[in-house]
mmCIF file of C-alpha atoms and ligand atoms in Angstrom:
data_model
loop_
_atom_site.group_PDB
_atom_site.id
_atom_site.type_symbol
_atom_site.label_atom_id
_atom_site.label_comp_id
_atom_site.label_asym_id
_atom_site.label_seq_id
_atom_site.Cartn_x
_atom_site.Cartn_y
_atom_site.Cartn_z
ATOM 1 C CA MET U 1 12.534 -7.279 15.295
ATOM 2 C CA TYR U 2 10.233 -3.988 13.783
ATOM 3 C CA ILE U 3 10.895 -2.966 10.358
ATOM 4 C CA LEU U 4 8.838 0.666 10.492
ATOM 5 C CA GLU U 5 7.908 2.531 14.462
ATOM 6 C CA ALA U 6 5.907 4.899 13.998
ATOM 7 C CA LYS U 7 5.404 7.283 17.541
ATOM 8 C CA ASN U 8 3.186 9.759 18.400
ATOM 9 C CA LEU U 9 2.389 11.308 14.556
ATOM 10 C CA THR U 10 0.473 14.742 14.952
ATOM 11 C CA PHE U 11 -0.227 16.110 11.807
ATOM 12 C CA LYS U 12 -3.002 18.829 9.574
ATOM 13 C CA TYR U 13 -2.798 20.653 6.700
ATOM 14 C CA ASP U 14 -2.220 23.930 7.326
ATOM 15 C CA ASN U 15 -5.383 26.086 8.415
ATOM 16 C CA HIS U 16 -7.425 22.889 8.200
ATOM 17 C CA ASN U 17 -8.686 20.506 11.193
ATOM 18 C CA TYR U 18 -5.853 17.849 12.646
ATOM 19 C CA ILE U 19 -5.982 14.502 10.424
ATOM 20 C CA LEU U 20 -3.497 12.719 12.955
ATOM 21 C CA ASP U 21 -3.263 13.084 17.076
ATOM 22 C CA ASN U 22 0.032 11.238 18.469
ATOM 23 C CA LEU U 23 -0.817 7.914 16.538
ATOM 24 C CA SER U 24 1.481 5.085 17.096
ATOM 25 C CA PHE U 25 1.871 2.250 15.553
ATOM 26 C CA ASN U 26 4.416 -1.033 14.920
ATOM 27 C CA ILE U 27 5.114 -2.618 12.101
ATOM 28 C CA GLN U 28 7.351 -6.036 12.097
ATOM 29 C CA LYS U 29 9.423 -7.493 9.363
ATOM 30 C CA ASN U 30 7.465 -9.488 6.347
ATOM 31 C CA GLU U 31 4.239 -8.548 8.138
ATOM 32 C CA LEU U 32 1.478 -7.591 5.745
ATOM 33 C CA ILE U 33 -0.922 -4.807 7.071
ATOM 34 C CA SER U 34 -3.575 -3.125 5.331
ATOM 35 C CA ILE U 35 -5.232 0.335 6.584
ATOM 36 C CA VAL U 36 -9.265 0.533 5.893
ATOM 37 C CA GLY U 37 -11.401 3.189 6.927
ATOM 38 C CA GLY U 38 -13.494 6.173 5.035
ATOM 39 C CA SER U 39 -12.531 8.064 2.801
ATOM 40 C CA GLY U 40 -10.638 11.326 4.047
ATOM 41 C CA CYS U 41 -10.085 9.615 7.318
ATOM 42 C CA GLY U 42 -6.223 10.219 6.886
ATOM 43 C CA LYS U 43 -5.287 6.753 4.766
ATOM 44 C CA SER U 44 -3.138 8.595 2.076
ATOM 45 C CA THR U 45 -1.461 11.056 4.366
ATOM 46 C CA ILE U 46 -0.765 8.308 6.798
ATOM 47 C CA ILE U 47 1.474 6.420 3.786
ATOM 48 C CA LYS U 48 3.023 10.484 2.114
ATOM 49 C CA ILE U 49 4.153 10.712 6.330
ATOM 50 C CA LEU U 50 5.781 7.332 5.839
ATOM 51 C CA ALA U 51 7.181 7.487 2.346
ATOM 52 C CA GLY U 52 8.847 10.847 3.249
ATOM 53 C CA ILE U 53 6.661 12.657 1.398
ATOM 54 C CA GLU U 54 5.022 15.030 3.835
ATOM 55 C CA LYS U 55 7.311 15.940 6.349
ATOM 56 C CA ASP U 56 5.708 18.825 8.049
ATOM 57 C CA PHE U 57 4.517 15.914 11.039
ATOM 58 C CA ASN U 58 4.956 15.912 14.598
ATOM 59 C CA GLY U 59 6.667 12.449 15.963
ATOM 60 C CA ILE U 60 9.115 10.197 14.943
ATOM 61 C CA VAL U 61 9.152 7.796 12.291
ATOM 62 C CA GLN U 62 11.836 4.974 12.579
ATOM 63 C CA LEU U 63 12.453 3.076 9.083
ATOM 64 C CA LYS U 64 15.246 2.153 7.052
ATOM 65 C CA SER U 65 13.528 3.039 3.232
ATOM 66 C CA THR U 66 9.930 2.966 1.809
ATOM 67 C CA SER U 67 9.039 2.450 -1.495
ATOM 68 C CA TYR U 68 6.032 4.048 -2.530
ATOM 69 C CA MET U 69 2.690 3.623 -5.007
ATOM 70 C CA PRO U 70 0.062 6.437 -4.638
ATOM 71 C CA GLN U 71 -3.123 6.227 -4.916
ATOM 72 C CA SER U 72 -3.144 7.088 -8.318
ATOM 73 C CA ASP U 73 0.051 5.956 -9.986
ATOM 74 C CA THR U 74 -0.031 6.387 -14.278
ATOM 75 C CA LEU U 75 2.790 5.293 -16.665
ATOM 76 C CA LEU U 76 3.790 7.675 -19.885
ATOM 77 C CA PRO U 77 2.076 7.096 -22.871
ATOM 78 C CA TRP U 78 5.143 8.088 -24.383
ATOM 79 C CA ARG U 79 7.707 5.815 -22.778
ATOM 80 C CA THR U 80 7.655 1.832 -23.405
ATOM 81 C CA ILE U 81 7.060 -0.305 -20.400
ATOM 82 C CA LEU U 82 10.498 -1.017 -19.432
ATOM 83 C CA GLU U 83 11.211 3.082 -19.647
ATOM 84 C CA ASN U 84 7.950 3.735 -17.814
ATOM 85 C CA ILE U 85 10.181 0.843 -14.976
ATOM 86 C CA LEU U 86 13.119 2.571 -15.092
ATOM 87 C CA LEU U 87 11.909 6.415 -15.016
ATOM 88 C CA PRO U 88 11.864 6.920 -10.732
ATOM 89 C CA ILE U 89 16.053 5.950 -11.870
ATOM 90 C CA GLU U 90 16.637 8.250 -14.487
ATOM 91 C CA ILE U 91 15.380 10.662 -11.839
ATOM 92 C CA LYS U 92 17.344 9.139 -9.006
ATOM 93 C CA LYS U 93 20.148 9.304 -11.303
ATOM 94 C CA GLY U 94 21.099 5.281 -10.786
ATOM 95 C CA ASP U 95 22.739 3.283 -12.701
ATOM 96 C CA LYS U 96 20.739 2.809 -15.670
ATOM 97 C CA LYS U 97 23.067 -0.971 -17.092
ATOM 98 C CA LYS U 98 22.404 -2.551 -13.887
ATOM 99 C CA GLU U 99 18.699 -1.178 -12.979
ATOM 100 C CA SER U 100 18.110 -1.896 -16.457
ATOM 101 C CA GLU U 101 18.901 -6.033 -15.738
ATOM 102 C CA LYS U 102 16.949 -6.205 -12.630
ATOM 103 C CA ALA U 103 13.521 -4.632 -14.598
ATOM 104 C CA LYS U 104 14.369 -7.193 -17.128
ATOM 105 C CA SER U 105 14.445 -9.713 -14.983
ATOM 106 C CA LEU U 106 11.802 -8.706 -12.694
ATOM 107 C CA LEU U 107 9.312 -8.574 -15.714
ATOM 108 C CA LYS U 108 10.798 -12.025 -16.709
ATOM 109 C CA ARG U 109 9.923 -13.482 -13.420
ATOM 110 C CA PHE U 110 6.235 -12.276 -13.729
ATOM 111 C CA ASN U 111 6.355 -13.093 -17.286
ATOM 112 C CA LEU U 112 6.004 -9.437 -18.523
ATOM 113 C CA LEU U 113 9.586 -9.886 -20.488
ATOM 114 C CA GLU U 114 7.720 -10.075 -24.066
ATOM 115 C CA TYR U 115 6.265 -6.972 -23.537
ATOM 116 C CA SER U 116 8.425 -4.657 -22.259
ATOM 117 C CA ASN U 117 8.613 -2.321 -25.602
ATOM 118 C CA ASN U 118 4.968 -1.706 -26.253
ATOM 119 C CA TYR U 119 3.397 1.087 -24.611
ATOM 120 C CA PRO U 120 0.591 1.460 -21.805
ATOM 121 C CA LYS U 121 -2.044 1.578 -24.266
ATOM 122 C CA GLU U 122 -1.322 -1.403 -25.531
ATOM 123 C CA LEU U 123 -1.556 -3.474 -22.575
ATOM 124 C CA SER U 124 -5.131 -4.217 -20.509
ATOM 125 C CA GLY U 125 -5.038 -2.115 -17.040
ATOM 126 C CA GLY U 126 -4.568 -5.591 -14.925
ATOM 127 C CA MET U 127 -1.487 -5.808 -17.200
ATOM 128 C CA LYS U 128 -0.276 -1.894 -16.397
ATOM 129 C CA GLN U 129 -0.770 -2.269 -12.783
ATOM 130 C CA ARG U 130 1.287 -5.135 -12.787
ATOM 131 C CA ILE U 131 3.707 -2.508 -14.314
ATOM 132 C CA SER U 132 3.736 -0.442 -12.144
ATOM 133 C CA LEU U 133 3.427 -2.711 -8.851
ATOM 134 C CA ILE U 134 7.141 -3.949 -10.101
ATOM 135 C CA ARG U 135 8.251 -0.433 -10.908
ATOM 136 C CA THR U 136 7.535 -0.046 -7.291
ATOM 137 C CA ILE U 137 9.268 -3.553 -6.058
ATOM 138 C CA MET U 138 12.053 -2.052 -8.449
ATOM 139 C CA SER U 139 13.644 -0.574 -4.751
ATOM 140 C CA ASP U 140 15.479 -2.231 -2.692
ATOM 141 C CA SER U 141 13.943 -0.837 -0.027
ATOM 142 C CA ASP U 142 12.063 -3.955 2.047
ATOM 143 C CA LEU U 143 8.399 -1.882 3.049
ATOM 144 C CA LEU U 144 6.220 -1.431 0.345
ATOM 145 C CA LEU U 145 3.505 1.399 0.752
ATOM 146 C CA LEU U 146 1.125 0.954 -1.970
ATOM 147 C CA ASP U 147 -1.911 3.274 -1.998
ATOM 148 C CA GLU U 148 -5.498 1.717 -3.366
ATOM 149 C CA PRO U 149 -3.820 0.058 -6.405
ATOM 150 C CA PHE U 150 -6.347 -2.035 -7.301
ATOM 151 C CA SER U 151 -9.538 0.060 -6.934
ATOM 152 C CA ALA U 152 -9.920 0.717 -10.133
ATOM 153 C CA LEU U 153 -9.526 -2.794 -11.418
ATOM 154 C CA ASP U 154 -12.750 -5.127 -12.365
ATOM 155 C CA ALA U 155 -13.523 -7.614 -9.512
ATOM 156 C CA ILE U 156 -11.567 -10.564 -11.365
ATOM 157 C CA THR U 157 -8.601 -8.488 -12.491
ATOM 158 C CA ARG U 158 -8.820 -7.383 -9.156
ATOM 159 C CA GLU U 159 -8.648 -11.345 -7.421
ATOM 160 C CA ASP U 160 -6.230 -12.119 -9.899
ATOM 161 C CA LEU U 161 -4.157 -9.666 -8.770
ATOM 162 C CA GLN U 162 -4.210 -9.824 -5.388
ATOM 163 C CA ASN U 163 -3.114 -13.310 -5.660
ATOM 164 C CA TRP U 164 -0.454 -11.868 -7.582
ATOM 165 C CA LEU U 165 0.641 -9.365 -5.181
ATOM 166 C CA LEU U 166 0.793 -11.883 -2.262
ATOM 167 C CA ASN U 167 3.073 -14.164 -4.678
ATOM 168 C CA THR U 168 5.159 -11.828 -5.306
ATOM 169 C CA VAL U 169 5.988 -10.327 -1.799
ATOM 170 C CA SER U 170 6.135 -13.428 -0.539
ATOM 171 C CA ILE U 171 8.754 -14.623 -3.125
ATOM 172 C CA LEU U 172 10.558 -11.018 -2.619
ATOM 173 C CA ASN U 173 10.242 -11.184 1.143
ATOM 174 C CA LYS U 174 8.858 -7.372 1.767
ATOM 175 C CA SER U 175 6.328 -6.071 4.001
ATOM 176 C CA MET U 176 3.731 -4.002 3.206
ATOM 177 C CA ILE U 177 1.155 -1.280 4.075
ATOM 178 C CA PHE U 178 -1.722 -1.753 2.123
ATOM 179 C CA ILE U 179 -4.605 0.913 2.090
ATOM 180 C CA THR U 180 -8.059 0.182 0.944
ATOM 181 C CA HIS U 181 -11.571 0.326 1.587
ATOM 182 C CA ASP U 182 -12.753 -3.415 0.649
ATOM 183 C CA ILE U 183 -12.473 -4.975 4.160
ATOM 184 C CA ASP U 184 -12.399 -7.965 1.684
ATOM 185 C CA GLU U 185 -9.175 -7.100 0.025
ATOM 186 C CA ALA U 186 -8.269 -6.413 3.019
ATOM 187 C CA ILE U 187 -8.416 -9.544 5.153
ATOM 188 C CA PHE U 188 -7.108 -11.363 2.109
ATOM 189 C CA LEU U 189 -4.075 -9.420 2.282
ATOM 190 C CA SER U 190 -3.075 -8.940 5.319
ATOM 191 C CA HIS U 191 -1.999 -10.909 8.361
ATOM 192 C CA ARG U 192 -3.427 -7.546 10.434
ATOM 193 C CA ILE U 193 -5.592 -4.723 9.938
ATOM 194 C CA PHE U 194 -5.573 -0.502 10.513
ATOM 195 C CA VAL U 195 -9.068 0.794 10.912
ATOM 196 C CA CYS U 196 -9.260 4.086 11.463
ATOM 197 C CA GLN U 197 -11.467 5.329 13.945
ATOM 198 C CA LYS U 198 -12.932 8.925 14.656
ATOM 199 C CA LYS U 199 -10.895 11.813 12.878
ATOM 200 C CA PRO U 200 -8.655 13.278 13.854
ATOM 201 C CA LEU U 201 -7.041 9.889 14.216
ATOM 202 C CA SER U 202 -5.891 8.265 17.850
ATOM 203 C CA LYS U 203 -5.545 5.234 17.530
ATOM 204 C CA PHE U 204 -6.568 2.419 14.912
ATOM 205 C CA LYS U 205 -8.849 -0.163 15.635
ATOM 206 C CA GLU U 206 -6.813 -3.470 14.637
ATOM 207 C CA PHE U 207 -7.564 -6.786 14.450
ATOM 208 C CA PHE U 208 -5.416 -10.461 13.296
ATOM 209 C CA VAL U 209 -6.510 -11.896 10.729
ATOM 210 C CA PRO U 210 -6.386 -16.024 11.682
ATOM 211 C CA LYS U 211 -4.062 -17.794 9.320
ATOM 212 C CA ASN U 212 -6.754 -19.870 7.674
ATOM 213 C CA ILE U 213 -9.713 -17.868 8.132
ATOM 214 C CA THR U 214 -13.156 -19.625 8.188
ATOM 215 C CA LEU U 215 -15.756 -18.412 5.979
ATOM 216 C CA GLU U 216 -17.578 -18.040 9.661
ATOM 217 C CA GLU U 217 -14.680 -15.883 10.593
ATOM 218 C CA LYS U 218 -14.651 -13.823 7.876
ATOM 219 C CA LEU U 219 -17.644 -13.000 8.155
ATOM 220 C CA LYS U 220 -18.479 -11.770 11.737
ATOM 221 C CA LEU U 221 -14.709 -10.232 11.169
ATOM 222 C CA ARG U 222 -15.683 -8.361 7.986
ATOM 223 C CA LYS U 223 -19.251 -7.191 10.120
ATOM 224 C CA GLU U 224 -16.737 -5.325 13.537
ATOM 225 C CA ILE U 225 -14.650 -4.203 10.634
ATOM 226 C CA LEU U 226 -17.960 -2.513 8.701
ATOM 227 C CA SER U 227 -19.244 -1.108 12.525
ATOM 228 C CA ILE U 228 -15.976 0.692 13.152
ATOM 229 C CA ILE U 229 -15.790 1.940 9.636
ATOM 230 C CA LYS U 230 -19.925 3.049 9.798
ATOM 231 C CA GLY U 231 -19.098 4.720 12.754
ATOM 232 C CA ASP U 232 -22.559 2.802 14.924
ATOM 233 C CA ASP U 233 -20.598 2.275 18.124
ATOM 234 C CA PHE U 234 -19.185 5.513 18.526
ATOM 235 C CA TYR U 235 -21.034 6.391 21.606
ATOM 236 C CA GLU U 236 -19.742 2.992 22.911
ATOM 237 C CA LYS U 237 -16.450 3.339 22.522
ATOM 238 C CA ASN U 238 -15.266 6.939 23.021
HETATM 239 N N1 ADP L 1 -3.404 18.580 0.090
HETATM 240 C C1 ADP L 1 -4.050 18.595 1.146
HETATM 241 N N2 ADP L 1 -4.680 20.000 1.404
HETATM 242 C C2 ADP L 1 -5.372 19.976 1.924
HETATM 243 N N3 ADP L 1 -6.361 19.049 3.280
HETATM 244 C C3 ADP L 1 -5.805 17.905 2.085
HETATM 245 C C4 ADP L 1 -4.726 17.471 1.377
HETATM 246 N N4 ADP L 1 -4.713 16.222 1.643
HETATM 247 C C5 ADP L 1 -5.974 15.560 1.574
HETATM 248 N N5 ADP L 1 -6.746 17.019 2.782
HETATM 249 C C6 ADP L 1 -7.204 16.346 3.147
HETATM 250 O O1 ADP L 1 -6.910 15.534 4.058
HETATM 251 C C7 ADP L 1 -8.347 14.728 4.602
HETATM 252 C C8 ADP L 1 -7.368 13.161 4.525
HETATM 253 O O2 ADP L 1 -7.187 12.895 3.388
HETATM 254 P P1 ADP L 1 -6.413 11.450 2.893
HETATM 255 O O3 ADP L 1 -4.818 11.185 3.851
HETATM 256 O O4 ADP L 1 -6.078 11.768 1.407
HETATM 257 O O5 ADP L 1 -7.602 10.850 2.795
HETATM 258 P P2 ADP L 1 -8.351 8.771 2.713
HETATM 259 O O6 ADP L 1 -6.767 8.362 1.987
HETATM 260 O O7 ADP L 1 -8.239 7.880 3.726
HETATM 261 O O8 ADP L 1 -9.581 9.212 1.742
HETATM 262 C C9 ADP L 1 -9.112 14.869 4.029
HETATM 263 O O9 ADP L 1 -10.786 15.496 4.570
HETATM 264 C C10 ADP L 1 -8.634 15.801 2.868
HETATM 265 O O10 ADP L 1 -9.269 16.328 2.178
HETATM 266 MG MG1 MG L 2 -6.481 7.751 -0.194
#
């Protein structure tokens, strides 16, 4: 069963060159997908189309709903953690009381409840990122769209949050599209990796990540992905 079907997506920003040219891909329920590729290849654009932010594209996107975390998602410094989490609900004029209970139960589940009334500046970078993720997860939609959520974090915090995210998506039974330019992060977090090839993007090069991947397999996979991103085999393949 597909949770997302994208067919023949074609897109350009006005007066610019095409970024997507008939790109198609599908995602199954509970699948964790990463998209990797060089800067400017169109990763954020794809996710914005799926999130319904870029509407001016050709092609078909079939999905129920998504929850989207932008590339530079920031908490508002003048609102408490709980108020920050409830911001999208306020904007949508949802049931604030009910959602506030839900937010608190998520905060509790992830050992962050004691920070509900703190302000962002009182939290570490890793904690703030967890809060942004909880805000994204709050929505009932099954498909999470996360645009480089860990890129600003140090290596240790990052590893910690990767584990946290894997655990969270599995507990909450979500599917995910995760954008990163870190190949190891993509291998760690995903069932399948979509690699951007030349521009305009018409087809991802796709890799399945074996379940209990060995170090040897991991090094081989990383090398293959890197060579595509760097375009080493551009003339061979095209
Ligand atoms: N609002 C915009 N208007 C014009 N060009 C844009 C806009 N947003 C992104 N671009 C361009 O589109 C291309 C793809 O951008 P983006 O999807 O952000 O790439 P990525 O996330 O892979 O780094 C880049 O060349 C970028 O400069
Ligand atoms: Mg981007």
